[in-house]
């Protein structure tokens, strides 16, 4: 690659992912409740801020949120910039704004109105037929008008794409005759976009490239134009999958030299020979770490003692703040990244490895600096004392989750290997953690995490297989102690009424809980409603270990609001905790680092920390955005690598479970290889299928042609579309429906003859017209 070409590829990473403006959902809900209330009189954002009892920082945030709500069509500006609710001022009543969702593999889509999110009836997803989408892509904010369709149903026509969800895409470069083009990844367009003159660029057919669209294609994929930002490499190289996703989600390749130099300076200054005089010496305390077997950074360790009818728990967290001065080069880079990103074949760390894998990693047999949360509690789990220390520890043993699970299954086998003191400590940890866990769920906490997927890769980075990571008792031990530390720190800081980043999980909206209630009833779970945590947990317990488990867990997650970071002390709904923050992973999460710094100020005797509400509000938005970006990147790379693996297995059969039903087909989750595939309705056994929302199923007229949530299938890999990043499956057999028809010895309930009924209705209409 020439120097000139390399220079052309150098551009600021912040330009890679100009995400749609994110909204402070908690404040948006408060504004909407005020504006739609009967007492509201149209006013400017300044008065809204006053009515909500917000300060100047809050007023600026109100202006930002109101502007976004107007942009999304949930509010409107009247004369003199007064704020009105939708429908309270004149305007085109058939013009609606909403988020576009393109049907899988189709040229049509659906739009859910944004104003429907504010309550009321269950929102309608408006159908947008082929040729009426204006080229809208997944997640775009669009404006639509409603019109009567050919069948008399309401249809939508996209009249304007208001805001694009994405501008940068990866794709495959090709020469079409003498014209250079790029086939974009993850979009429905079968036609490529033009990329202008590429002479002098080291490009070959099938190279992966990173582009920015300057003109979006129309419905048919025509007219698209892009500029090439970077050549990623040959599509035959497995490592290109990772680089493709990193570019798509603006994940940085490496740290700037200034950041690395600052990290080296920290390393040169640190000595682990002796405990600093200003630290509490806990090096004699028996301490262990428990992490994944392939972990490289260890940011938490545990000590636990039982004394005179009470527990004394020490949760030691790596003191990253000691090595990351506020406002320095390392801090600025960590703040921008906000989180570490864990990809299948590499980690994009928030903090350079010199610190994260060395200085601040709680490696065994080395003195390490920590922030220690000391919690004393009685047998009934009543907390009698909490204190946070600047301390130093000496980890005695590094264990992984698999080893601890094996120990719990056969404790006697490990006494000689690890010693009786370590084994006794593990026994105490298990006893206390399970007691805390049982009490937490009895109090209303929810367990609704979806299982993680772990890819098995060869040396070249190709997928050999995949498996689910089970949330075993060893994981639960560490989880309970981390939750206890997070809660204890948040309660301490809240008692002093300080501003800091909480981990907030707002309660779900009643509308979504009504939808969830209907959903679980439709799939046969007997329950009156899911208005409380206890009822939701009862549903989760009912489906645990059944084919419905993933689908119901996903439905529950969809009904919940997303957890975010912010200065508001609003509590955590799913955990049923009034006080909660993230404190236990400062190596990989910037919010944890900010809480550590606040704790340090208090330990140093500074009574008035200078973190303002408005500044924390903005930082919370940024950290929440970067967290979501990281999660999307992780999920999409796993999916992409699995698709490459499955593309070599076209025609193979496997077991799957229906996880979702749509009008145009089914989603099915494969059992042994945890990946989702789409089954188009056109590939189902020949029949005329009707989508029934109640029951979440596709029903045909012929016996046995019924597909619903949780059905167990044998499927065949029909097609892998790497451009659309979609797996397509064909159904070989529906075992659940077959067993209901024949295996039980009972005849299937006859289906109503809709065809005959329609003929009768047509005859009656003709008779009326003749009369």
mmCIF file of C-alpha atoms in Angstrom, residues 32-350:
data_model
loop_
_atom_site.group_PDB
_atom_site.id
_atom_site.type_symbol
_atom_site.label_atom_id
_atom_site.label_comp_id
_atom_site.label_asym_id
_atom_site.label_seq_id
_atom_site.Cartn_x
_atom_site.Cartn_y
_atom_site.Cartn_z
ATOM 1 C CA UNK A 32 -44.785 13.467 28.030
ATOM 2 C CA UNK A 33 -46.781 12.873 31.223
ATOM 3 C CA UNK A 34 -46.796 16.622 31.849
ATOM 4 C CA UNK A 35 -47.702 17.652 28.288
ATOM 5 C CA UNK A 36 -50.601 15.196 27.919
ATOM 6 C CA UNK A 37 -52.037 15.922 31.379
ATOM 7 C CA UNK A 38 -55.397 17.811 31.495
ATOM 8 C CA UNK A 39 -53.817 20.621 33.546
ATOM 9 C CA UNK A 40 -51.094 21.385 30.994
ATOM 10 C CA UNK A 41 -51.174 24.689 29.143
ATOM 11 C CA UNK A 42 -48.840 25.061 26.129
ATOM 12 C CA UNK A 43 -45.561 26.664 27.208
ATOM 13 C CA UNK A 44 -41.893 26.882 26.290
ATOM 14 C CA UNK A 45 -39.224 24.378 27.396
ATOM 15 C CA UNK A 46 -38.057 26.829 30.091
ATOM 16 C CA UNK A 47 -41.456 26.627 31.834
ATOM 17 C CA UNK A 48 -41.511 22.853 31.421
ATOM 18 C CA UNK A 49 -38.171 22.671 33.243
ATOM 19 C CA UNK A 50 -39.573 24.876 36.005
ATOM 20 C CA UNK A 51 -42.714 22.720 36.324
ATOM 21 C CA UNK A 52 -40.472 19.657 36.616
ATOM 22 C CA UNK A 53 -38.387 21.411 39.296
ATOM 23 C CA UNK A 54 -35.137 21.226 37.301
ATOM 24 C CA UNK A 55 -32.138 23.556 37.545
ATOM 25 C CA UNK A 56 -30.260 25.261 34.666
ATOM 26 C CA UNK A 57 -28.504 22.043 33.688
ATOM 27 C CA UNK A 58 -31.867 20.327 33.696
ATOM 28 C CA UNK A 59 -33.338 23.063 31.484
ATOM 29 C CA UNK A 60 -30.682 22.473 28.832
ATOM 30 C CA UNK A 61 -31.488 18.779 28.936
ATOM 31 C CA UNK A 62 -35.233 19.542 28.625
ATOM 32 C CA UNK A 63 -34.534 21.560 25.461
ATOM 33 C CA UNK A 64 -32.539 18.681 24.002
ATOM 34 C CA UNK A 65 -35.179 16.070 24.822
ATOM 35 C CA UNK A 66 -38.114 18.211 23.620
ATOM 36 C CA UNK A 67 -36.306 18.770 20.317
ATOM 37 C CA UNK A 68 -35.853 15.025 19.868
ATOM 38 C CA UNK A 69 -39.487 14.322 20.819
ATOM 39 C CA UNK A 70 -40.577 16.842 18.188
ATOM 40 C CA UNK A 71 -38.235 15.242 15.681
ATOM 41 C CA UNK A 72 -39.802 11.864 16.401
ATOM 42 C CA UNK A 73 -43.331 13.217 16.050
ATOM 43 C CA UNK A 74 -44.323 12.739 19.683
ATOM 44 C CA UNK A 75 -44.552 16.496 20.335
ATOM 45 C CA UNK A 76 -44.974 19.533 18.064
ATOM 46 C CA UNK A 77 -43.861 23.166 18.227
ATOM 47 C CA UNK A 78 -46.590 25.778 17.901
ATOM 48 C CA UNK A 79 -46.256 29.523 17.425
ATOM 49 C CA UNK A 80 -43.606 31.279 19.525
ATOM 50 C CA UNK A 81 -41.946 27.877 20.157
ATOM 51 C CA UNK A 82 -44.714 26.675 22.475
ATOM 52 C CA UNK A 83 -44.751 22.905 23.038
ATOM 53 C CA UNK A 84 -47.937 20.964 22.212
ATOM 54 C CA UNK A 85 -48.866 17.301 22.349
ATOM 55 C CA UNK A 86 -49.556 15.566 19.035
ATOM 56 C CA UNK A 87 -53.088 16.302 17.808
ATOM 57 C CA UNK A 88 -53.596 19.357 20.007
ATOM 58 C CA UNK A 89 -52.666 21.761 17.186
ATOM 59 C CA UNK A 90 -53.660 21.852 13.544
ATOM 60 C CA UNK A 91 -51.739 19.806 11.044
ATOM 61 C CA UNK A 92 -52.011 16.884 8.676
ATOM 62 C CA UNK A 93 -53.716 14.186 10.697
ATOM 63 C CA UNK A 94 -52.554 11.423 8.359
ATOM 64 C CA UNK A 95 -48.862 12.270 8.792
ATOM 65 C CA UNK A 96 -47.130 10.063 11.361
ATOM 66 C CA UNK A 97 -43.512 9.609 12.378
ATOM 67 C CA UNK A 98 -42.095 6.319 13.498
ATOM 68 C CA UNK A 99 -39.270 3.812 13.320
ATOM 69 C CA UNK A 100 -38.986 1.671 10.207
ATOM 70 C CA UNK A 101 -38.462 -2.102 10.454
ATOM 71 C CA UNK A 102 -37.738 -3.900 7.212
ATOM 72 C CA UNK A 103 -39.129 -7.420 6.877
ATOM 73 C CA UNK A 104 -36.464 -10.101 6.762
ATOM 74 C CA UNK A 105 -35.414 -10.742 3.187
ATOM 75 C CA UNK A 106 -38.275 -8.592 1.871
ATOM 76 C CA UNK A 107 -38.734 -5.357 -0.044
ATOM 77 C CA UNK A 108 -41.446 -4.193 2.357
ATOM 78 C CA UNK A 109 -41.532 -3.267 6.023
ATOM 79 C CA UNK A 110 -43.453 -1.951 9.007
ATOM 80 C CA UNK A 111 -43.521 1.335 10.913
ATOM 81 C CA UNK A 112 -44.404 1.651 14.591
ATOM 82 C CA UNK A 113 -45.588 5.196 15.415
ATOM 83 C CA UNK A 114 -43.388 6.900 17.986
ATOM 84 C CA UNK A 115 -46.325 8.670 19.657
ATOM 85 C CA UNK A 116 -47.743 5.254 20.566
ATOM 86 C CA UNK A 117 -44.884 4.783 23.020
ATOM 87 C CA UNK A 118 -46.503 7.289 25.366
ATOM 88 C CA UNK A 119 -49.291 4.992 26.468
ATOM 89 C CA UNK A 120 -52.859 4.266 25.475
ATOM 90 C CA UNK A 121 -53.835 1.449 23.175
ATOM 91 C CA UNK A 122 -51.400 -1.154 21.952
ATOM 92 C CA UNK A 123 -49.720 0.496 18.933
ATOM 93 C CA UNK A 124 -50.374 -0.662 15.390
ATOM 94 C CA UNK A 125 -47.465 -1.542 13.151
ATOM 95 C CA UNK A 126 -48.338 0.010 9.797
ATOM 96 C CA UNK A 127 -47.534 -2.137 6.772
ATOM 97 C CA UNK A 128 -45.405 -0.446 4.103
ATOM 98 C CA UNK A 129 -45.746 -2.338 0.794
ATOM 99 C CA UNK A 130 -42.945 -2.826 -1.741
ATOM 100 C CA UNK A 131 -42.090 0.318 -3.664
ATOM 101 C CA UNK A 132 -43.387 2.614 -0.909
ATOM 102 C CA UNK A 133 -40.422 2.609 1.507
ATOM 103 C CA UNK A 134 -38.359 5.406 -0.121
ATOM 104 C CA UNK A 135 -35.332 3.203 0.494
ATOM 105 C CA UNK A 136 -35.693 3.365 4.285
ATOM 106 C CA UNK A 137 -33.386 1.056 6.199
ATOM 107 C CA UNK A 138 -33.713 -0.704 9.540
ATOM 108 C CA UNK A 139 -34.027 1.787 12.399
ATOM 109 C CA UNK A 140 -34.511 4.885 10.236
ATOM 110 C CA UNK A 141 -36.866 7.559 11.561
ATOM 111 C CA UNK A 142 -39.491 8.045 8.835
ATOM 112 C CA UNK A 143 -42.648 10.035 8.169
ATOM 113 C CA UNK A 144 -45.585 8.124 6.701
ATOM 114 C CA UNK A 145 -49.083 8.761 5.436
ATOM 115 C CA UNK A 146 -51.870 6.244 5.825
ATOM 116 C CA UNK A 147 -53.946 5.144 2.881
ATOM 117 C CA UNK A 148 -56.350 2.320 2.058
ATOM 118 C CA UNK A 149 -54.648 -0.748 0.608
ATOM 119 C CA UNK A 150 -55.903 -2.951 -2.183
ATOM 120 C CA UNK A 151 -57.550 -5.279 0.321
ATOM 121 C CA UNK A 152 -59.158 -2.444 2.241
ATOM 122 C CA UNK A 153 -56.628 -2.582 5.095
ATOM 123 C CA UNK A 154 -54.639 0.476 6.132
ATOM 124 C CA UNK A 155 -51.243 0.732 4.478
ATOM 125 C CA UNK A 156 -48.483 3.276 4.946
ATOM 126 C CA UNK A 157 -46.436 5.169 2.397
ATOM 127 C CA UNK A 158 -43.098 6.596 3.486
ATOM 128 C CA UNK A 159 -43.119 10.268 2.494
ATOM 129 C CA UNK A 160 -39.814 11.256 4.072
ATOM 130 C CA UNK A 161 -36.784 9.640 5.695
ATOM 131 C CA UNK A 162 -36.342 12.099 8.566
ATOM 132 C CA UNK A 163 -33.198 10.707 10.136
ATOM 133 C CA UNK A 164 -30.884 7.892 9.089
ATOM 134 C CA UNK A 165 -29.862 5.362 11.708
ATOM 135 C CA UNK A 166 -26.567 4.710 9.890
ATOM 136 C CA UNK A 167 -24.305 6.348 7.308
ATOM 137 C CA UNK A 168 -21.284 4.015 7.306
ATOM 138 C CA UNK A 169 -21.397 0.473 5.990
ATOM 139 C CA UNK A 170 -19.055 -2.334 5.169
ATOM 140 C CA UNK A 171 -19.313 -4.126 1.846
ATOM 141 C CA UNK A 172 -17.688 -6.155 -0.896
ATOM 142 C CA UNK A 173 -15.847 -4.415 -3.717
ATOM 143 C CA UNK A 174 -16.309 -5.592 -7.312
ATOM 144 C CA UNK A 175 -15.683 -4.333 -10.827
ATOM 145 C CA UNK A 176 -18.924 -4.355 -12.824
ATOM 146 C CA UNK A 177 -17.517 -4.109 -16.324
ATOM 147 C CA UNK A 178 -15.444 -0.934 -16.076
ATOM 148 C CA UNK A 179 -17.469 0.472 -13.178
ATOM 149 C CA UNK A 180 -16.293 -0.007 -9.587
ATOM 150 C CA UNK A 181 -19.151 -0.856 -7.207
ATOM 151 C CA UNK A 182 -19.704 -2.075 -3.651
ATOM 152 C CA UNK A 183 -22.321 -4.557 -2.468
ATOM 153 C CA UNK A 184 -23.275 -3.356 1.013
ATOM 154 C CA UNK A 185 -23.476 -5.743 3.979
ATOM 155 C CA UNK A 186 -26.612 -6.063 6.084
ATOM 156 C CA UNK A 187 -28.976 -4.159 3.753
ATOM 157 C CA UNK A 188 -31.807 -5.437 1.528
ATOM 158 C CA UNK A 189 -30.404 -3.974 -1.692
ATOM 159 C CA UNK A 190 -29.413 -6.599 -4.233
ATOM 160 C CA UNK A 191 -27.893 -3.911 -6.445
ATOM 161 C CA UNK A 192 -24.544 -2.350 -5.550
ATOM 162 C CA UNK A 193 -23.723 1.297 -4.944
ATOM 163 C CA UNK A 194 -21.266 3.138 -7.172
ATOM 164 C CA UNK A 195 -17.985 4.356 -5.679
ATOM 165 C CA UNK A 196 -16.559 6.608 -8.408
ATOM 166 C CA UNK A 197 -12.963 6.579 -9.591
ATOM 167 C CA UNK A 198 -10.763 4.150 -7.615
ATOM 168 C CA UNK A 199 -7.682 4.237 -9.839
ATOM 169 C CA UNK A 200 -4.520 4.014 -7.785
ATOM 170 C CA UNK A 201 -6.283 2.244 -4.929
ATOM 171 C CA UNK A 202 -5.007 -1.292 -4.165
ATOM 172 C CA UNK A 203 -8.398 -2.960 -4.626
ATOM 173 C CA UNK A 204 -9.268 -6.381 -6.007
ATOM 174 C CA UNK A 205 -12.562 -8.148 -6.626
ATOM 175 C CA UNK A 206 -14.183 -9.466 -3.422
ATOM 176 C CA UNK A 207 -12.123 -7.229 -1.150
ATOM 177 C CA UNK A 208 -13.955 -6.048 1.961
ATOM 178 C CA UNK A 209 -14.167 -2.256 2.199
ATOM 179 C CA UNK A 210 -15.574 0.389 4.510
ATOM 180 C CA UNK A 211 -17.677 3.116 2.890
ATOM 181 C CA UNK A 212 -19.830 6.116 3.700
ATOM 182 C CA UNK A 213 -23.025 6.650 1.737
ATOM 183 C CA UNK A 214 -23.357 10.086 0.161
ATOM 184 C CA UNK A 215 -26.577 9.180 -1.642
ATOM 185 C CA UNK A 216 -28.942 6.478 -0.446
ATOM 186 C CA UNK A 217 -30.506 4.023 -2.936
ATOM 187 C CA UNK A 218 -34.228 4.058 -3.705
ATOM 188 C CA UNK A 219 -36.666 1.194 -3.117
ATOM 189 C CA UNK A 220 -35.206 -0.811 -5.988
ATOM 190 C CA UNK A 221 -31.617 -0.244 -4.902
ATOM 191 C CA UNK A 222 -30.908 2.268 -7.671
ATOM 192 C CA UNK A 223 -29.006 5.514 -7.364
ATOM 193 C CA UNK A 224 -26.826 4.704 -4.375
ATOM 194 C CA UNK A 225 -23.404 6.324 -4.212
ATOM 195 C CA UNK A 226 -20.624 5.969 -1.661
ATOM 196 C CA UNK A 227 -17.026 6.875 -0.980
ATOM 197 C CA UNK A 228 -14.488 4.282 0.088
ATOM 198 C CA UNK A 229 -12.966 5.111 3.461
ATOM 199 C CA UNK A 230 -10.781 2.040 3.872
ATOM 200 C CA UNK A 231 -9.789 -1.255 2.315
ATOM 201 C CA UNK A 232 -10.182 -3.888 4.998
ATOM 202 C CA UNK A 233 -8.632 -6.826 3.147
ATOM 203 C CA UNK A 234 -9.471 -10.031 1.322
ATOM 204 C CA UNK A 235 -12.852 -11.565 2.140
ATOM 205 C CA UNK A 236 -11.110 -14.969 2.266
ATOM 206 C CA UNK A 237 -9.278 -13.958 5.442
ATOM 207 C CA UNK A 238 -11.273 -14.989 8.581
ATOM 208 C CA UNK A 239 -9.840 -12.012 10.479
ATOM 209 C CA UNK A 240 -11.730 -9.702 8.118
ATOM 210 C CA UNK A 241 -14.979 -10.532 9.944
ATOM 211 C CA UNK A 242 -13.638 -8.870 13.081
ATOM 212 C CA UNK A 243 -12.183 -5.867 11.273
ATOM 213 C CA UNK A 244 -15.464 -5.417 9.363
ATOM 214 C CA UNK A 245 -17.492 -5.219 12.577
ATOM 215 C CA UNK A 246 -14.925 -2.987 14.260
ATOM 216 C CA UNK A 247 -15.198 -0.483 11.423
ATOM 217 C CA UNK A 248 -18.969 -0.707 11.305
ATOM 218 C CA UNK A 249 -19.247 0.101 15.019
ATOM 219 C CA UNK A 250 -16.294 2.525 15.210
ATOM 220 C CA UNK A 251 -14.219 0.364 17.541
ATOM 221 C CA UNK A 252 -10.616 1.626 17.661
ATOM 222 C CA UNK A 253 -7.736 -0.615 16.565
ATOM 223 C CA UNK A 254 -5.128 0.586 19.049
ATOM 224 C CA UNK A 255 -4.322 3.240 21.618
ATOM 225 C CA UNK A 256 -2.717 6.564 20.673
ATOM 226 C CA UNK A 257 0.992 6.749 21.476
ATOM 227 C CA UNK A 258 0.394 9.447 24.107
ATOM 228 C CA UNK A 259 -1.910 7.090 26.017
ATOM 229 C CA UNK A 260 0.596 4.234 25.842
ATOM 230 C CA UNK A 261 3.412 6.507 27.042
ATOM 231 C CA UNK A 262 1.307 7.673 29.992
ATOM 232 C CA UNK A 263 0.615 4.024 30.868
ATOM 233 C CA UNK A 264 4.316 3.195 30.726
ATOM 234 C CA UNK A 265 5.021 6.078 33.099
ATOM 235 C CA UNK A 266 2.505 4.635 35.577
ATOM 236 C CA UNK A 267 4.195 1.249 35.305
ATOM 237 C CA UNK A 268 7.636 2.747 35.928
ATOM 238 C CA UNK A 269 6.404 4.551 39.051
ATOM 239 C CA UNK A 270 4.665 1.539 40.640
ATOM 240 C CA UNK A 271 6.376 -0.893 42.976
ATOM 241 C CA UNK A 272 4.750 -3.979 44.470
ATOM 242 C CA UNK A 273 7.532 -4.540 47.013
ATOM 243 C CA UNK A 274 5.674 -3.110 50.010
ATOM 244 C CA UNK A 275 2.277 -1.812 51.047
ATOM 245 C CA UNK A 276 2.025 2.011 50.820
ATOM 246 C CA UNK A 277 1.699 3.753 54.166
ATOM 247 C CA UNK A 278 -1.713 5.264 53.286
ATOM 248 C CA UNK A 279 -3.255 1.850 52.537
ATOM 249 C CA UNK A 280 -5.033 -0.601 54.837
ATOM 250 C CA UNK A 281 -2.875 -3.728 54.830
ATOM 251 C CA UNK A 282 -5.082 -6.730 54.000
ATOM 252 C CA UNK A 283 -2.290 -8.833 52.505
ATOM 253 C CA UNK A 284 -2.542 -11.418 55.302
ATOM 254 C CA UNK A 285 -6.261 -11.958 54.633
ATOM 255 C CA UNK A 286 -7.007 -15.179 52.714
ATOM 256 C CA UNK A 287 -8.128 -13.932 49.294
ATOM 257 C CA UNK A 288 -9.022 -15.624 46.011
ATOM 258 C CA UNK A 289 -10.204 -14.635 42.532
ATOM 259 C CA UNK A 290 -12.765 -16.550 40.428
ATOM 260 C CA UNK A 291 -12.970 -15.665 36.724
ATOM 261 C CA UNK A 292 -13.477 -17.291 33.298
ATOM 262 C CA UNK A 293 -10.633 -19.687 32.467
ATOM 263 C CA UNK A 294 -9.435 -17.444 29.590
ATOM 264 C CA UNK A 295 -9.644 -14.131 31.504
ATOM 265 C CA UNK A 296 -6.572 -11.911 31.344
ATOM 266 C CA UNK A 297 -7.598 -9.122 33.714
ATOM 267 C CA UNK A 298 -8.830 -9.836 37.235
ATOM 268 C CA UNK A 299 -10.608 -6.851 38.730
ATOM 269 C CA UNK A 300 -12.304 -8.449 41.750
ATOM 270 C CA UNK A 301 -11.307 -10.738 44.599
ATOM 271 C CA UNK A 302 -13.106 -12.097 47.660
ATOM 272 C CA UNK A 303 -12.346 -12.674 51.317
ATOM 273 C CA UNK A 304 -14.941 -13.995 53.778
ATOM 274 C CA UNK A 305 -14.885 -14.874 57.467
ATOM 275 C CA UNK A 306 -17.457 -16.251 59.873
ATOM 276 C CA UNK A 307 -17.188 -14.909 63.429
ATOM 277 C CA UNK A 308 -19.519 -15.012 66.447
ATOM 278 C CA UNK A 309 -22.785 -15.572 64.596
ATOM 279 C CA UNK A 310 -22.127 -13.045 61.827
ATOM 280 C CA UNK A 311 -20.498 -12.768 58.411
ATOM 281 C CA UNK A 312 -17.703 -10.402 57.423
ATOM 282 C CA UNK A 313 -17.370 -10.065 53.645
ATOM 283 C CA UNK A 314 -14.602 -8.197 51.838
ATOM 284 C CA UNK A 315 -15.092 -7.428 48.155
ATOM 285 C CA UNK A 316 -11.775 -6.197 46.753
ATOM 286 C CA UNK A 317 -11.928 -4.197 43.500
ATOM 287 C CA UNK A 318 -8.827 -3.179 41.518
ATOM 288 C CA UNK A 319 -8.011 0.470 42.252
ATOM 289 C CA UNK A 320 -7.828 1.619 38.632
ATOM 290 C CA UNK A 321 -8.286 5.255 39.678
ATOM 291 C CA UNK A 322 -4.804 5.165 41.235
ATOM 292 C CA UNK A 323 -3.272 4.647 37.772
ATOM 293 C CA UNK A 324 -5.624 6.868 35.717
ATOM 294 C CA UNK A 325 -5.291 10.546 36.725
ATOM 295 C CA UNK A 326 -8.386 12.665 36.054
ATOM 296 C CA UNK A 327 -8.097 14.587 32.788
ATOM 297 C CA UNK A 328 -4.916 12.848 31.661
ATOM 298 C CA UNK A 329 -4.346 11.089 28.342
ATOM 299 C CA UNK A 330 -5.420 7.696 29.697
ATOM 300 C CA UNK A 331 -8.565 9.165 31.248
ATOM 301 C CA UNK A 332 -9.616 11.021 28.097
ATOM 302 C CA UNK A 333 -9.242 7.864 26.003
ATOM 303 C CA UNK A 334 -11.055 5.713 28.584
ATOM 304 C CA UNK A 335 -13.896 8.228 28.755
ATOM 305 C CA UNK A 336 -14.258 8.230 24.965
ATOM 306 C CA UNK A 337 -14.325 4.421 24.792
ATOM 307 C CA UNK A 338 -16.468 4.141 27.977
ATOM 308 C CA UNK A 339 -16.359 0.333 27.937
ATOM 309 C CA UNK A 340 -14.236 -2.619 26.936
ATOM 310 C CA UNK A 341 -15.621 -4.631 24.030
ATOM 311 C CA UNK A 342 -15.312 -8.417 24.166
ATOM 312 C CA UNK A 343 -15.267 -9.868 20.655
ATOM 313 C CA UNK A 344 -14.920 -13.606 19.994
ATOM 314 C CA UNK A 345 -11.280 -13.374 18.910
ATOM 315 C CA UNK A 346 -10.029 -10.208 20.600
ATOM 316 C CA UNK A 347 -10.739 -7.621 23.268
ATOM 317 C CA UNK A 348 -10.927 -3.894 22.582
ATOM 318 C CA UNK A 349 -9.964 -2.655 26.069
ATOM 319 C CA UNK A 350 -11.051 0.603 27.658
#
